[in-house]
Short mmCIF file of C-alpha atoms in Angstrom, two decimals:
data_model
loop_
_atom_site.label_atom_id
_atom_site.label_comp_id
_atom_site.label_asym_id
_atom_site.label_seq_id
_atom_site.Cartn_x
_atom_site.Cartn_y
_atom_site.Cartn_z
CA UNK M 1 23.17 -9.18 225.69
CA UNK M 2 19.92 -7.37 226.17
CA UNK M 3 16.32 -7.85 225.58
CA UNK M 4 13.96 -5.60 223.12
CA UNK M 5 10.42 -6.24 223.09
CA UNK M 6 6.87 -4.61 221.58
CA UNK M 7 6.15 -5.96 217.56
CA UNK M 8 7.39 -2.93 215.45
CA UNK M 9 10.73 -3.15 218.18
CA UNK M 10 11.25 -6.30 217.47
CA UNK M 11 10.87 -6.68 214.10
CA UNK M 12 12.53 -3.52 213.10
CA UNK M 13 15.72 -4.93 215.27
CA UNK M 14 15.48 -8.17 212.93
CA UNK M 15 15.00 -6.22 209.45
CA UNK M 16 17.74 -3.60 210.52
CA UNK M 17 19.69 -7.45 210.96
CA UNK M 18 20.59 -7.18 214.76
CA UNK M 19 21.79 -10.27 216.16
CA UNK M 20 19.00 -12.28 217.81
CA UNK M 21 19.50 -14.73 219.84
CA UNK M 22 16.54 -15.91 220.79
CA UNK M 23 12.79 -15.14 220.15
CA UNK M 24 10.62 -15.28 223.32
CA UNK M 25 6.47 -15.04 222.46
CA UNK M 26 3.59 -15.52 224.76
CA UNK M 27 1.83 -18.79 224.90
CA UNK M 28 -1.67 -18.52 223.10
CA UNK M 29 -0.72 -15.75 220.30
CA UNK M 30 -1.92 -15.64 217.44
CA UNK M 31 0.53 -15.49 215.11
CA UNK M 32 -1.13 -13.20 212.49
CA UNK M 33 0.19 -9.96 210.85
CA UNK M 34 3.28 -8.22 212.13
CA UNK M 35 3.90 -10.65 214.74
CA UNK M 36 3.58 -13.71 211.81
CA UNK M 37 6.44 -12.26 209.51
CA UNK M 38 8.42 -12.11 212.71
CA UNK M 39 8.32 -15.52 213.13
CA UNK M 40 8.62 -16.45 210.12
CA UNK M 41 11.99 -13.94 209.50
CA UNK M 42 13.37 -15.55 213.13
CA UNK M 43 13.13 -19.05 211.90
CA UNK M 44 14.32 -18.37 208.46
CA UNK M 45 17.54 -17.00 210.29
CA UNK M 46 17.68 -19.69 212.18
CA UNK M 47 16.89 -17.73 215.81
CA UNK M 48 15.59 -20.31 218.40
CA UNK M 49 11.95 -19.26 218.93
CA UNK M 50 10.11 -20.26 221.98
CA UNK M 51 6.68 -20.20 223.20
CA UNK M 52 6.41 -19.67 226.78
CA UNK M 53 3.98 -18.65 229.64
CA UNK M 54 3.28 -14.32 229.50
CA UNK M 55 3.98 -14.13 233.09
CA UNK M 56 7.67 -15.10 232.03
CA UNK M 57 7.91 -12.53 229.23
CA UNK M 58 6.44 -10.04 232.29
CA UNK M 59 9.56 -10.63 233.89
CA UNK M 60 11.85 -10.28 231.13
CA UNK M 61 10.36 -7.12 230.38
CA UNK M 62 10.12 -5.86 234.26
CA UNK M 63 6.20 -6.25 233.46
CA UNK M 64 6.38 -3.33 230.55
CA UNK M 65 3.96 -3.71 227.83
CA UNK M 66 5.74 -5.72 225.68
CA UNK M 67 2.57 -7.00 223.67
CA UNK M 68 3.29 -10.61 224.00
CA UNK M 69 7.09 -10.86 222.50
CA UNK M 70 10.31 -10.05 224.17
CA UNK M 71 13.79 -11.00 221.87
CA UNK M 72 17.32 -11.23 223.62
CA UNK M 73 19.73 -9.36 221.01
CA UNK M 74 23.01 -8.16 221.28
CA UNK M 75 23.93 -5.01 223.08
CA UNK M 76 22.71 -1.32 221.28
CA UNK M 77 25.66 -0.53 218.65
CA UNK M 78 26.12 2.92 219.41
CA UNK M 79 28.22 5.03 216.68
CA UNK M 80 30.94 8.16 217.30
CA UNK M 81 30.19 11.35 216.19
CA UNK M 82 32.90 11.07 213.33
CA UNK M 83 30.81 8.20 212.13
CA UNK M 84 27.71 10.62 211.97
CA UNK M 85 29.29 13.59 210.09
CA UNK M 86 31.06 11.08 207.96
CA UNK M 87 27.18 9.91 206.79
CA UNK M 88 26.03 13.05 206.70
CA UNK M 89 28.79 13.69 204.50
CA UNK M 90 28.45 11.73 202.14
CA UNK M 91 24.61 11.81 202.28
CA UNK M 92 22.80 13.50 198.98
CA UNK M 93 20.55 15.63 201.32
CA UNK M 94 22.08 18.49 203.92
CA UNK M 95 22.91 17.20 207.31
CA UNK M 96 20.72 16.96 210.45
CA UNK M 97 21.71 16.00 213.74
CA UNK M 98 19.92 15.90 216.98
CA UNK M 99 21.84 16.59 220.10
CA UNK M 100 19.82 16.11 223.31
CA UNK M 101 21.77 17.42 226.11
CA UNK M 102 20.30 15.41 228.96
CA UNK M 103 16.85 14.10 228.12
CA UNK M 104 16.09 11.76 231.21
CA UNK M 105 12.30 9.89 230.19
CA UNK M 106 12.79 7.18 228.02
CA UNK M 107 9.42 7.88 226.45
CA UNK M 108 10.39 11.37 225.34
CA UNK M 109 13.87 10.27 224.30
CA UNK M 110 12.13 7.21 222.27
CA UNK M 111 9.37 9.47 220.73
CA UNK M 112 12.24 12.40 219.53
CA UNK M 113 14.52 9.22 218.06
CA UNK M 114 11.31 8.31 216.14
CA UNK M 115 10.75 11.73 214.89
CA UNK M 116 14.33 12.17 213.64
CA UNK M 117 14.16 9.09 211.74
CA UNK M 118 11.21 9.88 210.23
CA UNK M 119 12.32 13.31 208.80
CA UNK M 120 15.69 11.24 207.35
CA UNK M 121 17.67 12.58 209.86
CA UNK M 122 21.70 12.36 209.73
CA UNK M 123 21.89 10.79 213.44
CA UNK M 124 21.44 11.36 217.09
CA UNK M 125 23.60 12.37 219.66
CA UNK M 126 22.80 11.64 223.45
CA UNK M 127 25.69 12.24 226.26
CA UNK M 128 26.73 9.31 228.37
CA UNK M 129 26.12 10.73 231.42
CA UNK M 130 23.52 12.11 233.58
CA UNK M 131 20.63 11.22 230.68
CA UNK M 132 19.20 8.20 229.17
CA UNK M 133 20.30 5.53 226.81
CA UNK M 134 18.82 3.49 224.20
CA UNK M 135 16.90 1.13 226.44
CA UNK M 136 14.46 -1.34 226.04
CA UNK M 137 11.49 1.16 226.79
CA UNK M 138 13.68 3.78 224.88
CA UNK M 139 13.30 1.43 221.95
CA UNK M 140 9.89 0.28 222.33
CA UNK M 141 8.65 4.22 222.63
CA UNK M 142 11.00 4.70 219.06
CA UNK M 143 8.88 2.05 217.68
CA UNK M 144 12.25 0.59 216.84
CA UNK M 145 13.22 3.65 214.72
CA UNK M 146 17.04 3.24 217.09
CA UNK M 147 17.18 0.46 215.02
CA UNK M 148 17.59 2.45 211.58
CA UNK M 149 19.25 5.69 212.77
CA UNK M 150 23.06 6.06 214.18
CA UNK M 151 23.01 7.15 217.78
CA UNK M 152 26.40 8.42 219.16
CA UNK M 153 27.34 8.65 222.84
CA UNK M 154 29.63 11.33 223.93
CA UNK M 155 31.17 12.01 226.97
CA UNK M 156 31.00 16.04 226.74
CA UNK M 157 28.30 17.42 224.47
CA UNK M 158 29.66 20.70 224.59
CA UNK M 159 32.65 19.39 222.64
CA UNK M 160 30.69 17.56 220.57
CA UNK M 161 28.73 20.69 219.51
CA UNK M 162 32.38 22.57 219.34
CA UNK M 163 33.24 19.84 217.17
CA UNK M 164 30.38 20.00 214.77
CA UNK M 165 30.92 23.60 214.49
CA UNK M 166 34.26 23.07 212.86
CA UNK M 167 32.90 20.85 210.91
CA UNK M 168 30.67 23.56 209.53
CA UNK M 169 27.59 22.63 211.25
CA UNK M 170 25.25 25.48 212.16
CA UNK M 171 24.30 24.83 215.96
CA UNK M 172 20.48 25.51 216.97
CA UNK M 173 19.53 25.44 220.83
CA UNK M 174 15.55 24.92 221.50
CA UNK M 175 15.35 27.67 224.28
CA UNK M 176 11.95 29.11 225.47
CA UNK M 177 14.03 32.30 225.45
CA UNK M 178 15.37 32.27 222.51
CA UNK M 179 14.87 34.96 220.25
CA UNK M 180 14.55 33.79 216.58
CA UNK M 181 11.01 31.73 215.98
CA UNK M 182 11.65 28.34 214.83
CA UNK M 183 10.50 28.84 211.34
CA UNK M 184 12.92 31.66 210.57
CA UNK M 185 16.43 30.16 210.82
CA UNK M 186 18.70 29.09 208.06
CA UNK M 187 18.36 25.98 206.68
CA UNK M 188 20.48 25.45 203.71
CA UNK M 189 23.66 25.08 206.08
CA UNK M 190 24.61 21.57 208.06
CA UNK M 191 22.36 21.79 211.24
CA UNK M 192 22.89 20.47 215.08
CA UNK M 193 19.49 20.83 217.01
CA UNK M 194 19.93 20.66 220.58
CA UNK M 195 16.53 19.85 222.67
CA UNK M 196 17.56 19.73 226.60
CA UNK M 197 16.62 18.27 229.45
CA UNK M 198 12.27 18.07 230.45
CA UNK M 199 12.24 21.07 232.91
CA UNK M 200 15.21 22.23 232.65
CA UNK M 201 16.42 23.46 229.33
CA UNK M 202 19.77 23.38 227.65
CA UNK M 203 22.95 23.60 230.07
CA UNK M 204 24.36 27.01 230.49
CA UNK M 205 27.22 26.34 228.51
CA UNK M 206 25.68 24.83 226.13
CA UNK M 207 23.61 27.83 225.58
CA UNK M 208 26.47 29.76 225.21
CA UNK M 209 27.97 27.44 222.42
CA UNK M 210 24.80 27.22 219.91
CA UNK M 211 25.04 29.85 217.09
CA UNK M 212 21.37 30.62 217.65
CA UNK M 213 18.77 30.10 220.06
CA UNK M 214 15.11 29.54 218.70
CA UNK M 215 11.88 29.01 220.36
CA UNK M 216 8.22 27.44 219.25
CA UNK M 217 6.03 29.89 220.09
CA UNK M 218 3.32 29.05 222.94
CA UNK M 219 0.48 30.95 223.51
CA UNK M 220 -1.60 29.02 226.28
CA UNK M 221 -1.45 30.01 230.02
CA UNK M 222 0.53 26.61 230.85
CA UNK M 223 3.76 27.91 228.44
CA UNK M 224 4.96 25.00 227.47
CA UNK M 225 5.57 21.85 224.76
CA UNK M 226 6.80 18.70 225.98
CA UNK M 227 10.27 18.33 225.09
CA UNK M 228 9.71 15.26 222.32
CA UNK M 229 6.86 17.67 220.93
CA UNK M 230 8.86 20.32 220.67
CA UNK M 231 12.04 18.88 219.47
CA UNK M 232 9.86 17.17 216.47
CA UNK M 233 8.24 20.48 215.93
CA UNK M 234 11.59 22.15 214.87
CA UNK M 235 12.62 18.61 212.83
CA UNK M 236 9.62 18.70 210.78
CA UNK M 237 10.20 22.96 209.94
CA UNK M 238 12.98 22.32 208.97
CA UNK M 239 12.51 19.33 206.54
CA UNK M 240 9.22 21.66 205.20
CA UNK M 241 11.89 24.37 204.28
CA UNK M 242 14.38 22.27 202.84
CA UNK M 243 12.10 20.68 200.84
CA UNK M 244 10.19 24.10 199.61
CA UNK M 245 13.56 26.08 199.65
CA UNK M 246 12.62 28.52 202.14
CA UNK Y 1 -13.60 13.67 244.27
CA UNK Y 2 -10.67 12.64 242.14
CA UNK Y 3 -6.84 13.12 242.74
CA UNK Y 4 -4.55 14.78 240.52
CA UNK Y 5 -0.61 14.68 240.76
CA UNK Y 6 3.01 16.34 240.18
CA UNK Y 7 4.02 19.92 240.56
CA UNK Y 8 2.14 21.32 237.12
CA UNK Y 9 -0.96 19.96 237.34
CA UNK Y 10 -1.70 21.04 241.06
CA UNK Y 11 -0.26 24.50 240.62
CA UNK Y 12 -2.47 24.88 237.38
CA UNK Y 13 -5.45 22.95 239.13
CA UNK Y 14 -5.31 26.07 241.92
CA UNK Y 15 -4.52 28.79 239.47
CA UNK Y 16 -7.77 27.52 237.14
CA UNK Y 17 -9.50 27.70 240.66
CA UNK Y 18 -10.59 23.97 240.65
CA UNK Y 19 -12.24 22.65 243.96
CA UNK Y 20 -9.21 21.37 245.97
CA UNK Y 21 -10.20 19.77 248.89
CA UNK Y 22 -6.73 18.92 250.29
CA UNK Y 23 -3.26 18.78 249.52
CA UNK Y 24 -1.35 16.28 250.73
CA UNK Y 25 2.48 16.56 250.49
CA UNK Y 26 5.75 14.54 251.64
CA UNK Y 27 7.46 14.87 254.33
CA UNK Y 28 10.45 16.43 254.19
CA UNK Y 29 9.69 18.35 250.69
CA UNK Y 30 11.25 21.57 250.84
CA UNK Y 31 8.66 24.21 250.15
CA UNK Y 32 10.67 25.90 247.44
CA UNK Y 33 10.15 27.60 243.94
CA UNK Y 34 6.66 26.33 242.14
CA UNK Y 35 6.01 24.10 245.69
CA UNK Y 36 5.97 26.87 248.03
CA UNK Y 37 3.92 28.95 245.73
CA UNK Y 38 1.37 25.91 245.43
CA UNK Y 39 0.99 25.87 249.27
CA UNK Y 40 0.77 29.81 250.08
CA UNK Y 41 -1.92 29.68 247.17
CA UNK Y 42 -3.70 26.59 249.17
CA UNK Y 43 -3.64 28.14 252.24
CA UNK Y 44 -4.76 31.61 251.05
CA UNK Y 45 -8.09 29.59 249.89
CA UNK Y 46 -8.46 27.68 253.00
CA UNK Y 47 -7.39 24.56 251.38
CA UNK Y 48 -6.31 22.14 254.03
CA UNK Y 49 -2.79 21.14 253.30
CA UNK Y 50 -1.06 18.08 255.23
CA UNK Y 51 2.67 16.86 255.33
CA UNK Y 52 2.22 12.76 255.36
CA UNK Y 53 4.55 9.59 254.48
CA UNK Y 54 5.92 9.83 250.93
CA UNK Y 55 4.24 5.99 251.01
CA UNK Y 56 0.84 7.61 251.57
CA UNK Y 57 1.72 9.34 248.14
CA UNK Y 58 2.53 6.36 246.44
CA UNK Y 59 -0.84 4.35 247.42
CA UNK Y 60 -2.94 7.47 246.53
CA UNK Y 61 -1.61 8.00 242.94
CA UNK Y 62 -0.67 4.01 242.64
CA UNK Y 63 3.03 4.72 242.16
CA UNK Y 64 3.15 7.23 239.85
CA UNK Y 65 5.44 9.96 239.36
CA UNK Y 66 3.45 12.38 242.20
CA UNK Y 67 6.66 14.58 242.93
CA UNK Y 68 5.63 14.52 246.68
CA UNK Y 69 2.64 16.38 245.83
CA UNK Y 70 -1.04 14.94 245.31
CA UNK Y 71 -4.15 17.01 245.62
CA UNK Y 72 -7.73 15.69 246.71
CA UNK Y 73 -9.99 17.72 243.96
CA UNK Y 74 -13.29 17.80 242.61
CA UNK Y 75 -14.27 15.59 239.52
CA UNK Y 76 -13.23 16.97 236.00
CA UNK Y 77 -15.67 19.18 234.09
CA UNK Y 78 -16.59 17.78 231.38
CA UNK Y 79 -17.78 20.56 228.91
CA UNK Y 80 -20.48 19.34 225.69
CA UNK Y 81 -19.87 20.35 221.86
CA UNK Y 82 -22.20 22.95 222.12
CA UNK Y 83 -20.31 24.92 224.36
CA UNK Y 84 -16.85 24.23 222.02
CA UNK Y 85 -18.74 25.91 219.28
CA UNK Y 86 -19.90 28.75 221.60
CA UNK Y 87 -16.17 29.61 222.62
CA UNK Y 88 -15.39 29.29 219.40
CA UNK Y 89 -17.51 31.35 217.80
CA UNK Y 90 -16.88 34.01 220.75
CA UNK Y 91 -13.01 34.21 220.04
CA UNK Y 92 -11.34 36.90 218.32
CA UNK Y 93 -9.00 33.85 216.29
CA UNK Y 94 -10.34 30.89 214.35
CA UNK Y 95 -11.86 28.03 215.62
CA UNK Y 96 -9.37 25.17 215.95
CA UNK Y 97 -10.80 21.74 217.55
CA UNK Y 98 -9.21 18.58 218.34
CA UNK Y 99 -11.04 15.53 217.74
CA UNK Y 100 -9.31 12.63 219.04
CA UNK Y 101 -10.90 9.08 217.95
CA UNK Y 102 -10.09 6.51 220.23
CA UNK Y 103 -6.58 7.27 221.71
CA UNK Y 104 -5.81 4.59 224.84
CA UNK Y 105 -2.32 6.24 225.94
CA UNK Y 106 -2.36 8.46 228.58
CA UNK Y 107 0.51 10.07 228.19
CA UNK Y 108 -0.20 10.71 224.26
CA UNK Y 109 -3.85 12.27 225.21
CA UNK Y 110 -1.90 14.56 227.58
CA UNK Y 111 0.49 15.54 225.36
CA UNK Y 112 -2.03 16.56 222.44
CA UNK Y 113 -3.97 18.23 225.35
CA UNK Y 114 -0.76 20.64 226.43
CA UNK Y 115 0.02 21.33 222.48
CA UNK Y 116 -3.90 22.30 222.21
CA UNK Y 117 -3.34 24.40 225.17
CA UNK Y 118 -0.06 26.06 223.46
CA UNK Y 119 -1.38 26.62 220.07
CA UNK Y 120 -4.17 28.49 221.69
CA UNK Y 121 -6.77 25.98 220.49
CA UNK Y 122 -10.74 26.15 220.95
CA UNK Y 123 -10.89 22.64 222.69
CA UNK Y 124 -10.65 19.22 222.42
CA UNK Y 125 -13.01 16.60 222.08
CA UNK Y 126 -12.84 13.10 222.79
CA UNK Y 127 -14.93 9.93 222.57
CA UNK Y 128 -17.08 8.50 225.90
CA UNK Y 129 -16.23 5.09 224.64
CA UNK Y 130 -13.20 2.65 224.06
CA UNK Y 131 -10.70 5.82 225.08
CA UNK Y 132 -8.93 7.20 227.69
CA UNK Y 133 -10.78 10.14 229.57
CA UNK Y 134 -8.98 12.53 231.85
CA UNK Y 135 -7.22 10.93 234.52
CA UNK Y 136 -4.85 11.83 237.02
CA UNK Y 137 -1.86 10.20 234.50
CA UNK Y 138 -3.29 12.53 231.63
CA UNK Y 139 -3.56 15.43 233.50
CA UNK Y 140 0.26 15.14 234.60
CA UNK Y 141 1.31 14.17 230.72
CA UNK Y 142 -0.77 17.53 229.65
CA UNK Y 143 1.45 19.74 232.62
CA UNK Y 144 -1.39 20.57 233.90
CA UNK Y 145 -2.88 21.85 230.70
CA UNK Y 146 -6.32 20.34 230.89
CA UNK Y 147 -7.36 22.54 233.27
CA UNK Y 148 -7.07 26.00 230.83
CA UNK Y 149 -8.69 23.97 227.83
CA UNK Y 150 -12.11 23.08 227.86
CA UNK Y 151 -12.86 18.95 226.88
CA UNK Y 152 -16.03 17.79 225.39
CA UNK Y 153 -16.79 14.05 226.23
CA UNK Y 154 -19.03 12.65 223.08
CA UNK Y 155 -20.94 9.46 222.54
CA UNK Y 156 -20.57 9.28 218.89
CA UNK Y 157 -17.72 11.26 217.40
CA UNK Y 158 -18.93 10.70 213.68
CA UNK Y 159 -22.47 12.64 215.07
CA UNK Y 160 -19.87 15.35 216.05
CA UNK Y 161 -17.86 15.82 213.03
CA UNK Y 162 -21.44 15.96 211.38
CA UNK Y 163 -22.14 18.76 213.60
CA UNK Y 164 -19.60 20.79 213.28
CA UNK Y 165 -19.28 20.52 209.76
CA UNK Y 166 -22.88 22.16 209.68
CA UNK Y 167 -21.47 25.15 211.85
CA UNK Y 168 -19.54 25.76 208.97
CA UNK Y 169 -16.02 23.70 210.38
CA UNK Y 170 -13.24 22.09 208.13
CA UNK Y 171 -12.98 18.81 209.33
CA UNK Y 172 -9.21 17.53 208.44
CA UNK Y 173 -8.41 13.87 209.21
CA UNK Y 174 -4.66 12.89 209.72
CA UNK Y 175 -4.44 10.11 207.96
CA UNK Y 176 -0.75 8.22 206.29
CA UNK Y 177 -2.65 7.72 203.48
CA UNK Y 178 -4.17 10.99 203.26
CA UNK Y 179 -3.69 12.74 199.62
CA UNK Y 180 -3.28 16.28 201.05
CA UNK Y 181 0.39 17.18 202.99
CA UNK Y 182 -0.14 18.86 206.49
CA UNK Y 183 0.95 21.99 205.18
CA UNK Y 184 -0.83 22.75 202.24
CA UNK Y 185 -4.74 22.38 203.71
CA UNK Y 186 -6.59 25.70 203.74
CA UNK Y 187 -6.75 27.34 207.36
CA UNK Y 188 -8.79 30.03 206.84
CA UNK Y 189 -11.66 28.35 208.10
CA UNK Y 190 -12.70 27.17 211.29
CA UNK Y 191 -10.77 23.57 211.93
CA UNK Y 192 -11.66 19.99 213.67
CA UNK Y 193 -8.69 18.23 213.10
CA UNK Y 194 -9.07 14.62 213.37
CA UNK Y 195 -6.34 12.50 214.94
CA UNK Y 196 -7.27 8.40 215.64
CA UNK Y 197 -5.56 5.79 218.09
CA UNK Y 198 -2.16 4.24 218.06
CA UNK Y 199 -1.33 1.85 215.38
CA UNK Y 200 -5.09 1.90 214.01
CA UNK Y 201 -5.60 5.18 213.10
CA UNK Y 202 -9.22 6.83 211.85
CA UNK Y 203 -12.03 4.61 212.43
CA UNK Y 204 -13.77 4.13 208.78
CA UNK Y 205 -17.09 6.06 209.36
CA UNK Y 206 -14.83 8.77 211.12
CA UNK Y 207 -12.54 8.94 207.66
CA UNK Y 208 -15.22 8.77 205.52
CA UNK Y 209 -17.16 11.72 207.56
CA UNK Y 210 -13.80 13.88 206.69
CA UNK Y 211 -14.15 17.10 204.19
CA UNK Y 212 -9.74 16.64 203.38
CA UNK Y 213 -7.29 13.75 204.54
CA UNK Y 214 -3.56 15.13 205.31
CA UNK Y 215 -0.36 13.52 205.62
CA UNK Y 216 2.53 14.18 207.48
CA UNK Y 217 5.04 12.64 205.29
CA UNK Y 218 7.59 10.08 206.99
CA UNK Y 219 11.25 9.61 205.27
CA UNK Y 220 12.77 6.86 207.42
CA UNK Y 221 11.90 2.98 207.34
CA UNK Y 222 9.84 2.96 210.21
CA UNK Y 223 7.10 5.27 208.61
CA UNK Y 224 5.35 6.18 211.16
CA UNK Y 225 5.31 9.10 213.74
CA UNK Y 226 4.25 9.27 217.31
CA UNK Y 227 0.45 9.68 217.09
CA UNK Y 228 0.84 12.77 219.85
CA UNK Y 229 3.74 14.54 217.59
CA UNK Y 230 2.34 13.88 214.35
CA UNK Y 231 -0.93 15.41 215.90
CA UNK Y 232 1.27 18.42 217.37
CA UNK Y 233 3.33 18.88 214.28
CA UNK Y 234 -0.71 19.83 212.28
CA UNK Y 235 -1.40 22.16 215.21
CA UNK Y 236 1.78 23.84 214.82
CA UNK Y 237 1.62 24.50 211.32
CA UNK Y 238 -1.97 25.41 211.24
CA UNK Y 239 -1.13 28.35 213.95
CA UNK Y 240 2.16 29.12 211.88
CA UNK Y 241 0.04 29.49 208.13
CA UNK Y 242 -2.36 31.16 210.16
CA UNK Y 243 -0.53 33.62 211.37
CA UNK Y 244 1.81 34.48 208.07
CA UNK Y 245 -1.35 34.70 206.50
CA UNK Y 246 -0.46 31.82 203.66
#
């Protein structure tokens, strides 16, 4: 069991039909709106909801801002990568998938989720080590987008990547380095996109595995995008040109 | 005085030659890579610079993420509209302004802030009232990137947009429901793009004050984007048409 908690989290997790167990809402909201059809969608499911003091919800939520509702659901389904290229597959548009090698603030990691749901992404892949995972503040900062988008955890993302290029994926590292712009690269093929780590960058090796490196332009004196920015940057160019046939 | 935090935002605080009264940094830090270049710069300018209790840190920036490094500066400079226009109408590129109605997270203002900064943006304005101004947290979500970008604080954003639509500025308003997509708006003109808060989006008077209303068009079910990356996504493509010439 874990918790999920924030209105669009919440009730994303019970439209995407997540089990909830229970349905946890501070004492004294109104129950208008969003946070109305929740309740209403809980009880008509049969979820136990209960009306409690905030401070308790505060310490569900490790005092996060979980805007007066907190549910206890059943642990993240997390999907392989064969389950990803089988949807992309079978899918009527050409394949997307985001790889983040690393990406350690759950904000960053939410907000890039978000993004690649909203450009009908194929699926996410996120490594299980050394990075985040879809957590509670990982799926309040997605707005509950984790909710509607497969998210695989792999153990070695250079594999993965390996993997997808077999599969006949064309791989495309984010690198301030690299040297195509972002809005020059094919598009028609399958494509990875691999955003790494805040700071840091992509891994050496997995540098050295992506087919191309490509790079948003910056012009200011500081030199950089944050990584959620950028990432979401390349998703959107890329859904412009698909759709235009660039 | 004020206090600003993390590696990026002092370093760019010296390099912009803010007032920097002190620097206070935790013991033990090893004065490598962008830290020891922060503290030969501070001493070069006489800056007093003392190694204290990483606790000391945490009371002075209220347990953020200072990175062992906080610096005692002098307030932020607020710049007006007047002097937006001025730069703008001094630079060798077109005018591009930020308007941002009403945004309350921190982290998103700093974000739209450090993509402002990258696309090589005029400025940024933002409203007196009911909004976030520049604090410590925003200056460490922008990198550091407030200080290269100058910020108008305005009582009545509407009065601006009025304004700067007489100096002969486009003002686009991102809006879901807008009729226009983000990448079809003319850019030949000097821009105020408008972005509004989280969840509520343009205030009416602020919508209504709009010459065009553009969309960023969402796929997924959650509809929505991050209000920072949807905001980055129009910068980027404004810079990108303007530059191809389209």
């Amino acid at each position: 069991m874990t918790y999920v908690w924030g209105r669009h989290p919440v009730f994303e997790a019970l439209r995407a039909g997540r089990t909830v167990d229970r349905l946890v809402i501070a004492e004294g909201t109104r129950a208008l709106g969003l946070l109305g059809e929740i309740i209403q969608t809980a009880r008509e499911r049969g979820v136990d909801v209960q009306f409690v003091d905030r401070r308790a919800l505060d310490r569900l939520s490790d005092r996060a801002n979980h805007q007066g509702i907190v549910a206890e659901v059943a642990d993240f389904n997390y999907r392989t990568l064969d389950d990803l290229v089988a949807a992309g597959s079978s899918a009527t548009v050409a394949p997307l998938v985001l790889v983040l090698d690393g990406l350690e603030d759950p904000q960053n990691l939410g907000t890039l989720i978000r993004s690649a749901e909203a450009v009908g992404a194929t699926g996410v892949v996120i490594p299980v080590h050394r990075a985040v995972g879809v957590t509670p503040a990982v799926e309040k900062a997605s707005a509950g987008a984790v909710e509607h988008l497969p998210i695989a955890r792999v153990t070695n993302v250079v594999r993965s990547l390996v993997d997808l290029k077999q599969r006949g994926y064309w791989v495309i590292g984010l690198d301030p380095g690299g040297n195509q712009a972002y809005d020059q690269i094919r598009v028609d093929a399958p494509i990875a996109l691999v955003v790494g780590a805040e700071g840091k960058g992509l891994g050496r090796l997995v540098r050295e595995t992506c087919d191309a490196l490509v790079r948003v332009p910056v012009r200011g004196r500081v030199g950089s995008l944050n990584a959620a920015v950028a990432g979401s940057i390349v998703l959107y160019d890329i859904l412009r040109r698909r759709k235009s046939g660039a």
